[in-house]
Structure formats: structure tokens, C-alpha cells
Amino acid sequence: VVDVLKRQPGVVLNTSGATGSLASLFMRGTKSDHTGFFLDGRRLNPGFANQSNLEFLSVDNLSSVQVQRGASSVNYGSTGIGGVVDLQIRSDLGEKTETVSIEGEVGTHDTSRGALAASFAEEGWAFSFGASALSTDNDRSNDEYENQNVSGRADYKITETLTAELIGFYSESDKELPDELVNHNDVDSGETESWLISPGVRYEN
């Protein structure tokens, strides 16, 4: 998600190091905690800087990353003063699909990544699922990073205007802290876990 957002106009995105390091997003000149992060309209938990840990978010199983700027973003409260980023999980409701994909990557610094995605849909229901695992040593000593992401969405059409939905998300990351080798602190890595399970009913006239 960091790579997607850094290409958007009106967005300044700073990272404090290699892959997995703290990332801060500044939209339209506001503070980093003035941008709200959502998953299909559900607010994601903020981290210590009062901004979602976007450096751990993956684009797996997403249909789009929607960026909202301007006055309308204040509908999301004080954390939407600068803007809003809404991650949309894939949904093929209304179509008839059966797709499965597997990805694999390797690179320098012992970098490896694997991903699995699947989507099944009929006219009245749809289900999508995505999972990925990333591991890299990065360039510096004691800078290893591991990340696992899982997301899923289920939709069931009750009537022509009502749809029941269930959204699930889980992320676990472990990032070593290279500077701690110099400072000789007891903590030389940080582990972050985040999850969300959210049922809902959608009305469309």
C-alpha cells in the first residue's frame, strides 16, 4: 500500500528506513494523524503515532485503494481532516466467477514473497480470500522484516436492495530495529498484530 500511495498527487509519504520501517503519510499539508484509514468503510486501528500502520498493509485481495481529499472527507471525523484512504476488498457479487492465483517472488537480501488469492461468485453470493507472506533481511544488520497478511470478504444478497456482508482482516509483522545494536537496548525488534472481523448490511436503492 505504501508503494501505491506515494504515487498519488497531494500526498507526501516518508519512510524511516528499508522495507517494513515506519511510514508516515501527510495529505494536503496536514499532520499524519489527520488522515483516516479504512477497510471497506471500517476504521483501521491507529498505531502509536495515531495513524494506521500502513507500512504493514498489503494490496493482496484488494480491488482498489480509494483516496478521498477535500471538504467531504470531514464526514469521517477529525482523523479525516487531511483526507481518507479506503481499502476495498475484492467482491464479484452479481457475477459468475471461479478464480485462483498463486504468486512467488525472490530477490536480493534473501527476500521472498508468496501469495494466494481465490474468488468464487454466483448471482446471489460472493466470496474472496487472499493471503501473503513476505520475508527480507534488508540491507543493514539486524534489519530483518517478516509480514503475513490475510483478508477475506463474503457477500449474500438478501433482496434487490439489501446485502449481508462479512469482512475479515489479519496482519502480523515482525521488524528488527537496526539502531538498537548501537544503543545496546534490551529490545531489538518490534512485533505488531492487527485484526478485524466486521459483519454488516448494505443498502443500495
Short mmCIF file of C-alpha atoms in Angstrom, two decimals:
data_model
loop_
_atom_site.label_atom_id
_atom_site.label_comp_id
_atom_site.label_asym_id
_atom_site.label_seq_id
_atom_site.Cartn_x
_atom_site.Cartn_y
_atom_site.Cartn_z
CA VAL A 1 0.00 0.00 0.00
CA VAL A 2 2.94 2.35 0.67
CA ASP A 3 4.10 1.98 -2.95
CA VAL A 4 0.60 2.79 -4.22
CA LEU A 5 0.06 5.90 -2.10
CA LYS A 6 3.45 7.51 -2.74
CA ARG A 7 2.44 7.99 -6.40
CA GLN A 8 -0.71 9.99 -5.61
CA PRO A 9 -0.86 13.80 -6.06
CA GLY A 10 -1.18 15.85 -2.89
CA VAL A 11 0.35 13.04 -0.82
CA VAL A 12 3.75 13.12 0.90
CA LEU A 13 4.85 9.75 2.26
CA ASN A 14 8.01 9.43 4.37
CA THR A 15 9.59 6.15 5.43
CA SER A 16 12.23 5.88 8.16
CA GLY A 17 14.22 3.07 6.58
CA ALA A 18 14.00 -0.08 4.50
CA THR A 19 11.01 -2.35 3.90
CA GLY A 20 8.81 -2.58 6.99
CA SER A 21 10.08 0.63 8.60
CA LEU A 22 7.71 3.24 9.98
CA ALA A 23 5.84 5.14 7.25
CA SER A 24 4.06 8.49 7.75
CA LEU A 25 1.57 9.96 5.29
CA PHE A 26 0.87 13.69 5.04
CA MET A 27 -2.07 14.71 2.84
CA ARG A 28 -2.78 18.26 1.69
CA GLY A 29 -0.26 19.71 4.17
CA THR A 30 -1.93 18.25 7.28
CA LYS A 31 -0.42 16.09 10.01
CA SER A 32 -0.03 12.34 9.61
CA ASP A 33 -2.76 11.68 12.21
CA HIS A 34 -5.23 13.76 10.17
CA THR A 35 -5.62 11.03 7.53
CA GLY A 36 -8.12 8.26 8.22
CA PHE A 37 -7.52 4.67 7.08
CA PHE A 38 -10.47 2.37 6.42
CA LEU A 39 -11.11 -1.13 5.12
CA ASP A 40 -14.41 -1.19 3.22
CA GLY A 41 -15.61 1.70 5.38
CA ARG A 42 -14.40 0.19 8.66
CA ARG A 43 -11.84 2.28 10.50
CA LEU A 44 -8.48 0.53 10.97
CA ASN A 45 -6.82 0.66 14.37
CA PRO A 46 -4.30 3.51 14.75
CA GLY A 47 -0.73 2.82 15.90
CA PHE A 48 1.40 4.73 18.41
CA ALA A 49 1.56 7.77 16.10
CA ASN A 50 -2.27 7.79 15.93
CA GLN A 51 -2.07 6.68 12.31
CA SER A 52 -2.68 3.19 10.97
CA ASN A 53 0.46 1.09 10.46
CA LEU A 54 0.28 1.46 6.69
CA GLU A 55 3.79 0.06 6.26
CA PHE A 56 2.32 -3.37 7.14
CA LEU A 57 -0.72 -3.18 4.81
CA SER A 58 -0.73 -5.27 1.64
CA VAL A 59 -2.66 -4.88 -1.61
CA ASP A 60 -3.47 -8.61 -1.66
CA ASN A 61 -7.15 -9.28 -2.47
CA LEU A 62 -7.89 -5.56 -2.90
CA SER A 63 -9.95 -4.29 -5.83
CA SER A 64 -8.89 -0.66 -5.28
CA VAL A 65 -7.23 1.84 -2.95
CA GLN A 66 -9.52 4.87 -2.84
CA VAL A 67 -8.09 8.25 -1.81
CA GLN A 68 -10.54 10.98 -0.83
CA ARG A 69 -9.42 14.59 -0.45
CA GLY A 70 -11.24 17.85 0.12
CA ALA A 71 -14.08 19.02 2.34
CA SER A 72 -16.16 15.83 2.05
CA SER A 73 -13.53 13.82 3.93
CA VAL A 74 -14.57 15.51 7.23
CA ASN A 75 -17.60 13.18 7.19
CA TYR A 76 -15.17 10.66 8.70
CA GLY A 77 -14.43 12.83 11.75
CA SER A 78 -11.33 14.63 12.96
CA THR A 79 -8.99 11.96 11.59
CA GLY A 80 -10.25 12.76 8.08
CA ILE A 81 -9.34 16.45 8.01
CA GLY A 82 -6.47 15.84 5.59
CA GLY A 83 -8.13 13.02 3.70
CA VAL A 84 -9.26 9.43 3.79
CA VAL A 85 -7.75 6.21 2.40
CA ASP A 86 -10.29 3.41 1.97
CA LEU A 87 -9.03 -0.05 1.01
CA GLN A 88 -11.67 -2.00 -0.92
CA ILE A 89 -11.61 -5.81 -0.69
CA ARG A 90 -12.47 -7.61 -3.91
CA SER A 91 -16.11 -8.58 -4.38
CA ASP A 92 -17.53 -10.22 -7.53
CA LEU A 93 -21.14 -10.17 -6.34
CA GLY A 94 -23.53 -10.32 -9.28
CA GLU A 95 -21.03 -12.13 -11.49
CA LYS A 96 -20.24 -15.79 -12.00
CA THR A 97 -16.56 -16.37 -11.35
CA GLU A 98 -14.18 -19.04 -10.08
CA THR A 99 -10.58 -17.83 -9.97
CA VAL A 100 -7.49 -18.96 -8.08
CA SER A 101 -4.00 -17.45 -8.38
CA ILE A 102 -0.63 -18.23 -6.81
CA GLU A 103 2.37 -15.87 -6.83
CA GLY A 104 6.00 -16.26 -5.87
CA GLU A 105 8.94 -13.83 -5.81
CA VAL A 106 12.59 -13.93 -4.78
CA GLY A 107 15.20 -11.16 -4.70
CA THR A 108 18.32 -9.74 -3.10
CA HIS A 109 18.88 -9.66 0.68
CA ASP A 110 17.17 -13.08 0.94
CA THR A 111 13.85 -11.53 0.00
CA SER A 112 11.00 -13.92 -0.69
CA ARG A 113 7.25 -13.49 -1.05
CA GLY A 114 4.37 -15.86 -1.69
CA ALA A 115 0.70 -15.10 -2.19
CA LEU A 116 -2.54 -16.99 -2.72
CA ALA A 117 -5.84 -15.47 -3.89
CA ALA A 118 -9.22 -17.02 -4.67
CA SER A 119 -12.63 -15.70 -5.63
CA PHE A 120 -15.93 -17.52 -6.12
CA ALA A 121 -19.20 -15.86 -7.01
CA GLU A 122 -22.70 -16.56 -8.27
CA GLU A 123 -25.57 -14.17 -8.86
CA GLY A 124 -26.69 -14.09 -5.21
CA TRP A 125 -23.45 -14.62 -3.27
CA ALA A 126 -19.72 -14.00 -3.49
CA PHE A 127 -16.58 -14.92 -1.55
CA SER A 128 -12.99 -13.73 -1.93
CA PHE A 129 -9.85 -14.62 0.00
CA GLY A 130 -6.23 -13.52 -0.11
CA ALA A 131 -3.11 -14.38 1.88
CA SER A 132 0.56 -13.47 1.55
CA ALA A 133 3.87 -13.87 3.39
CA LEU A 134 6.93 -11.64 2.94
CA SER A 135 10.41 -12.06 4.39
CA THR A 136 13.55 -9.96 3.80
CA ASP A 137 16.88 -9.29 5.55
CA ASN A 138 17.02 -5.74 4.11
CA ASP A 139 20.39 -4.04 3.63
CA ARG A 140 21.58 -3.40 7.20
CA SER A 141 22.42 -5.72 10.05
CA ASN A 142 19.59 -6.56 12.44
CA ASP A 143 17.02 -5.20 9.97
CA GLU A 144 15.08 -8.34 9.09
CA TYR A 145 11.38 -7.99 8.34
CA GLU A 146 8.59 -10.57 8.18
CA ASN A 147 4.95 -9.93 7.37
CA GLN A 148 1.85 -12.10 6.97
CA ASN A 149 -1.47 -10.76 5.68
CA VAL A 150 -4.86 -12.47 5.36
CA SER A 151 -8.09 -10.85 4.19
CA GLY A 152 -11.48 -12.14 3.13
CA ARG A 153 -14.96 -10.99 2.24
CA ALA A 154 -18.31 -12.75 1.93
CA ASP A 155 -21.48 -11.20 0.44
CA TYR A 156 -25.01 -12.59 0.33
CA LYS A 157 -27.82 -10.82 -1.49
CA ILE A 158 -30.93 -10.83 0.71
CA THR A 159 -33.16 -8.73 -1.56
CA GLU A 160 -32.63 -6.47 -4.55
CA THR A 161 -31.64 -3.63 -2.20
CA LEU A 162 -30.19 -5.43 0.87
CA THR A 163 -26.90 -7.34 1.02
CA ALA A 164 -25.37 -9.01 4.07
CA GLU A 165 -21.58 -8.87 4.23
CA LEU A 166 -18.76 -10.16 6.41
CA ILE A 167 -15.24 -8.73 6.26
CA GLY A 168 -12.15 -10.22 7.88
CA PHE A 169 -8.57 -8.98 8.08
CA TYR A 170 -5.45 -10.15 9.91
CA SER A 171 -1.87 -8.87 9.81
CA GLU A 172 1.20 -9.89 11.76
CA SER A 173 4.61 -8.25 11.34
CA ASP A 174 8.00 -8.60 12.99
CA LYS A 175 10.59 -5.87 12.30
CA GLU A 176 14.09 -5.80 13.75
CA LEU A 177 15.47 -2.40 14.80
CA PRO A 178 19.00 -1.86 13.44
CA ASP A 179 19.80 1.20 15.61
CA GLU A 180 19.30 -0.81 18.79
CA LEU A 181 22.56 -2.68 18.11
CA VAL A 182 24.41 0.59 18.64
CA ASN A 183 22.34 1.77 21.60
CA HIS A 184 22.58 -1.64 23.31
CA ASN A 185 18.93 -1.63 24.36
CA ASP A 186 17.19 -4.79 25.53
CA VAL A 187 14.56 -4.58 22.76
CA ASP A 188 15.98 -5.11 19.27
CA SER A 189 12.76 -5.90 17.39
CA GLY A 190 9.11 -4.96 17.31
CA GLU A 191 6.12 -7.21 16.68
CA THR A 192 2.75 -5.85 15.54
CA GLU A 193 -0.51 -7.76 15.27
CA SER A 194 -3.78 -6.36 13.94
CA TRP A 195 -7.10 -7.98 13.12
CA LEU A 196 -10.66 -7.06 12.23
CA ILE A 197 -13.91 -9.04 11.93
CA SER A 198 -16.89 -6.95 10.86
CA PRO A 199 -20.38 -8.06 9.76
CA GLY A 200 -22.68 -5.57 8.11
CA VAL A 201 -25.76 -4.93 5.99
CA ARG A 202 -25.52 -2.80 2.87
CA TYR A 203 -28.49 -0.92 1.41
CA GLU A 204 -28.48 0.27 -2.19
CA ASN A 205 -31.56 1.79 -3.79
#
